């Protein structure tokens, strides 16, 4: 019997997606944050729903609402996201780490609003490293033969090339460092239509499969990513 590729290749599969950007509080009214809008993550969640997946969506701060039909949890800080991603990733078939996670957080949180000093001294904010959520999920999975953490973990990276390396070289090094199965490398600053709804991505795979290059809207990027993942999930079932 010939196999026809399904229009809903993720039927019966659980896909966990983190999206948006974390915020690290300094005091009750201030935080260190980033400009992630959550739009790419929402597009991926929608593409996963359309492909038949049960979607667990872990949202940090986003400019847009999560799509209808996902199982939604929210997290504000990197530490909260760490816990939420581990919980939502257990039992899932795929984890897609699209969230922009703050690499550092203020080492101290002021319980009340920080005031200007009378002596005009410039305040100093000390930062400490946040855990690497993606690397921690991979490490815990790989340390346990019977782990229920996803066999397929996808990271995202925005890279710029410079004199010591190309976007792809940096991407390949990051993929190896993280230990995940795929890395979606966003080529930032290369697009003439920067700031518009167009993305230039290269999907790198750890298994030696040729990189997939694609430019398009965030929805189109999401569809290509899901197709690329579907090809892997199918071959795992056989
Ligand atoms: N990531 C994560 N936890 C962090 C930082 C990053 O899970 N504390 C994930 C992101 O969600 C993304 C991937 O790791 O999927 C790559 O993020 P990126 O910031 O490009 O990587 P870093 O290892 O933080 O490297 P860099 O020093 O270039 O920022
Ligand atoms: Ca980072």
Coordinates of C-alpha atoms and ligand atoms in Angstrom, one line a residue:
X1 CA 0.0 0.0 0.0
X2 CA 1.5 3.3 -1.0
X3 CA 1.8 5.9 1.7
X4 CA 0.2 9.2 1.0
X5 CA 1.7 12.1 3.1
X6 CA -0.9 13.1 5.6
X7 CA -2.2 16.7 5.7
X8 CA -2.2 16.3 9.4
X9 CA 1.1 14.6 10.1
X10 CA 1.0 15.6 13.8
X11 CA -2.3 13.9 14.6
X12 CA -1.9 12.2 18.0
X13 CA 1.4 14.1 18.7
X14 CA 2.1 16.6 21.4
X15 CA 4.1 19.7 20.5
X16 CA 5.4 22.0 23.2
X17 CA 6.3 25.5 22.1
X18 CA 7.8 28.4 24.2
X19 CA 7.3 31.9 22.9
X20 CA 7.7 35.6 23.7
X21 CA 10.4 37.2 25.8
X22 CA 11.2 36.9 29.5
X23 CA 11.4 39.8 31.9
X24 CA 13.7 40.0 34.9
X25 CA 12.5 42.3 37.6
X26 CA 14.7 45.0 39.2
X27 CA 12.0 46.3 41.6
X28 CA 8.2 46.2 41.6
X29 CA 7.8 48.4 38.6
X30 CA 11.0 47.8 36.5
X31 CA 12.5 44.9 34.5
X32 CA 15.1 43.9 32.0
X33 CA 13.4 42.6 28.9
X34 CA 13.8 42.1 25.2
X35 CA 11.9 42.9 22.0
X36 CA 10.5 39.4 21.2
X37 CA 6.9 39.9 20.1
X38 CA 5.9 36.3 20.2
X39 CA 4.6 36.4 16.6
X40 CA 6.9 33.7 15.3
X41 CA 5.9 31.4 18.2
X42 CA 2.2 32.0 17.6
X43 CA 2.7 31.2 13.9
X44 CA 4.4 27.9 14.8
X45 CA 1.6 27.0 17.3
X46 CA -1.0 27.7 14.6
X47 CA 0.9 25.6 12.0
X48 CA 1.2 22.8 14.6
X49 CA -2.6 23.0 15.4
X50 CA -3.3 23.0 11.6
X51 CA -1.1 19.9 11.3
X52 CA -3.2 18.1 13.9
X53 CA -1.0 18.4 17.0
X54 CA -2.0 18.9 20.6
X55 CA -0.2 22.1 21.3
X56 CA 1.2 23.1 24.8
X57 CA 2.1 26.8 24.5
X58 CA 4.3 28.3 27.2
X59 CA 4.1 32.0 26.8
X60 CA 6.4 34.6 28.3
X61 CA 5.6 38.2 27.5
X62 CA 4.0 38.7 24.1
X63 CA 2.6 41.5 22.0
X64 CA 0.0 39.2 20.5
X65 CA -2.5 36.7 22.0
X66 CA -1.8 33.0 22.0
X67 CA -3.8 31.1 19.3
X68 CA -7.1 29.6 20.2
X69 CA -7.0 25.8 20.8
X70 CA -3.6 25.6 22.6
X71 CA -3.1 24.5 26.2
X72 CA -1.7 27.7 27.6
X73 CA 0.7 28.3 30.5
X74 CA 2.4 31.6 31.2
X75 CA 5.8 32.5 32.7
X76 CA 7.4 35.9 33.3
X77 CA 11.0 35.3 34.3
X78 CA 13.6 32.9 32.9
X79 CA 13.4 30.9 36.2
X80 CA 9.6 30.6 35.9
X81 CA 10.0 29.7 32.2
X82 CA 12.5 27.0 33.2
X83 CA 9.9 25.3 35.4
X84 CA 7.0 25.8 33.0
X85 CA 8.9 24.4 30.0
X86 CA 10.1 21.3 31.9
X87 CA 6.5 20.6 33.0
X88 CA 5.0 21.2 29.5
X89 CA 7.8 19.2 27.8
X90 CA 7.3 16.0 29.7
X91 CA 5.4 13.5 27.6
X92 CA 5.6 15.7 24.5
X93 CA 7.0 14.4 21.1
X94 CA 8.6 17.7 20.2
X95 CA 9.8 20.8 22.1
X96 CA 10.3 24.0 20.1
X97 CA 12.2 26.7 22.2
X98 CA 11.2 29.9 20.4
X99 CA 11.2 32.1 23.6
X100 CA 13.8 34.8 23.9
X101 CA 15.3 34.0 27.3
X102 CA 17.2 36.6 29.3
X103 CA 20.7 35.3 29.7
X104 CA 21.1 37.3 32.9
X105 CA 18.9 38.6 35.7
X106 CA 19.6 41.3 38.4
X107 CA 21.3 39.6 41.3
X108 CA 19.1 41.4 43.7
X109 CA 15.4 42.3 43.7
X110 CA 14.4 45.5 45.5
X111 CA 11.1 45.0 47.4
X112 CA 10.3 48.7 47.0
X113 CA 10.8 51.0 44.1
X114 CA 14.4 52.1 43.6
X115 CA 14.8 55.8 44.3
X116 CA 17.3 58.3 42.9
X117 CA 20.2 58.8 45.3
X118 CA 20.7 62.3 46.9
X119 CA 24.4 62.1 46.2
X120 CA 23.8 61.7 42.5
X121 CA 25.8 58.4 42.5
X122 CA 25.3 56.3 39.4
X123 CA 23.6 53.0 40.5
X124 CA 25.2 49.7 39.5
X125 CA 23.1 46.8 38.6
X126 CA 24.7 43.4 39.2
X127 CA 23.7 40.6 37.0
X128 CA 23.9 36.8 37.4
X129 CA 23.5 34.1 34.7
X130 CA 20.1 32.4 34.2
X131 CA 20.0 28.7 33.6
X132 CA 20.0 27.6 29.9
X133 CA 16.6 26.0 29.6
X134 CA 17.2 24.4 26.3
X135 CA 20.5 22.9 27.3
X136 CA 19.1 21.7 30.6
X137 CA 16.2 19.9 29.0
X138 CA 18.6 18.2 26.6
X139 CA 20.9 17.3 29.4
X140 CA 18.2 15.8 31.6
X141 CA 16.8 13.8 28.8
X142 CA 20.1 12.4 27.7
X143 CA 21.1 11.5 31.3
X144 CA 18.0 9.2 31.6
X145 CA 17.3 6.2 29.4
X146 CA 13.6 6.3 30.2
X147 CA 13.2 10.0 30.1
X148 CA 9.8 11.3 29.0
X149 CA 11.3 14.5 27.7
X150 CA 10.9 15.0 23.9
X151 CA 13.2 13.0 21.5
X152 CA 13.1 16.0 19.2
X153 CA 14.2 19.4 20.6
X154 CA 14.4 22.5 18.4
X155 CA 16.2 25.7 19.3
X156 CA 16.1 29.2 17.7
X157 CA 19.1 31.6 17.3
X158 CA 19.3 35.0 15.8
X159 CA 22.9 35.4 14.4
X160 CA 24.9 38.0 12.5
X161 CA 28.0 37.1 10.6
X162 CA 31.2 39.0 11.3
X163 CA 34.9 38.8 10.4
X164 CA 35.6 35.8 12.5
X165 CA 32.6 33.7 11.3
X166 CA 29.6 33.4 9.1
X167 CA 26.0 33.1 10.3
X168 CA 26.1 29.4 9.4
X169 CA 29.3 28.7 11.3
X170 CA 28.0 30.4 14.4
X171 CA 24.7 28.5 14.0
X172 CA 26.5 25.1 13.6
X173 CA 28.6 25.8 16.7
X174 CA 25.5 26.8 18.7
X175 CA 23.7 23.6 17.6
X176 CA 26.6 21.5 18.8
X177 CA 26.9 23.4 22.1
X178 CA 23.2 23.1 22.9
X179 CA 23.0 19.4 22.0
X180 CA 19.5 19.7 20.5
X181 CA 18.3 18.0 17.3
X182 CA 17.6 21.1 15.2
X183 CA 18.4 24.8 15.3
X184 CA 16.5 27.5 13.4
X185 CA 19.0 30.2 12.6
X186 CA 17.5 33.6 11.8
X187 CA 19.8 35.6 9.6
X188 CA 19.3 39.0 11.2
X189 CA 20.4 42.2 9.5
X190 CA 20.7 40.6 6.1
X191 CA 17.2 41.2 4.8
X192 CA 16.4 44.3 2.8
X193 CA 13.0 44.3 4.2
X194 CA 14.1 44.3 7.8
X195 CA 11.3 45.2 10.2
X196 CA 8.7 43.7 7.9
X197 CA 6.9 40.4 8.3
X198 CA 9.7 38.5 6.4
X199 CA 12.2 36.1 7.9
X200 CA 15.3 34.5 6.4
X201 CA 16.0 31.2 8.2
X202 CA 18.3 28.2 7.9
X203 CA 17.2 25.0 9.6
X204 CA 20.2 23.1 10.8
X205 CA 20.0 19.4 11.8
X206 CA 22.4 17.6 14.1
X207 CA 22.0 14.3 12.2
X208 CA 23.8 15.7 9.2
X209 CA 20.7 16.3 7.0
X210 CA 21.3 19.1 4.6
X211 CA 20.4 22.6 5.9
X212 CA 17.0 23.9 4.8
X213 CA 17.1 27.5 3.7
X214 CA 13.9 29.5 3.5
X215 CA 12.7 33.1 3.3
X216 CA 9.1 34.1 3.8
X217 CA 6.5 35.4 6.2
X218 CA 6.5 34.1 9.8
X219 CA 3.6 31.8 8.9
X220 CA 5.4 30.4 5.9
X221 CA 8.5 29.9 8.1
X222 CA 6.4 28.1 10.6
X223 CA 4.9 25.8 7.9
X224 CA 8.4 24.9 6.5
X225 CA 9.7 24.2 10.1
X226 CA 6.7 21.9 10.8
X227 CA 7.2 20.1 7.5
X228 CA 10.9 19.6 8.3
X229 CA 10.1 18.3 11.8
X230 CA 7.3 16.1 10.5
X231 CA 9.8 14.3 8.2
X232 CA 11.8 13.5 11.4
X233 CA 8.9 12.5 13.6
X234 CA 7.7 10.1 10.8
X235 CA 11.0 8.4 10.5
X236 CA 11.2 7.9 14.3
X237 CA 7.9 6.0 14.2
X238 CA 9.3 3.4 11.8
Ligands
LIG1 N1 17.8 29.6 25.5 C1 17.4 29.0 26.7 N2 17.8 29.5 27.9 C2 18.6 30.5 28.0 C3 19.1 31.1 26.8 C4 18.6 30.6 25.6 O1 16.6 28.0 26.6 N3 19.0 30.9 29.2 C5 17.4 29.0 24.2 C6 16.6 30.0 23.4 O2 15.2 29.8 23.6 C7 16.9 29.5 22.0 C8 18.3 29.0 22.1 O3 18.5 28.7 23.5 O4 16.1 28.4 21.5 C9 19.4 29.9 21.6 O5 19.3 31.1 22.2 P1 20.5 32.2 22.1 O6 20.3 33.3 22.9 O7 20.8 32.3 20.6 O8 21.7 31.3 22.7 P2 22.7 31.5 23.9 O9 23.2 30.1 24.2 O10 22.1 32.3 24.9 O11 23.9 32.2 23.2 P3 24.3 33.8 23.1 O12 25.4 34.0 24.0 O13 24.7 33.9 21.6 O14 23.1 34.6 23.4
LIG2 CA1 21.2 34.4 24.6

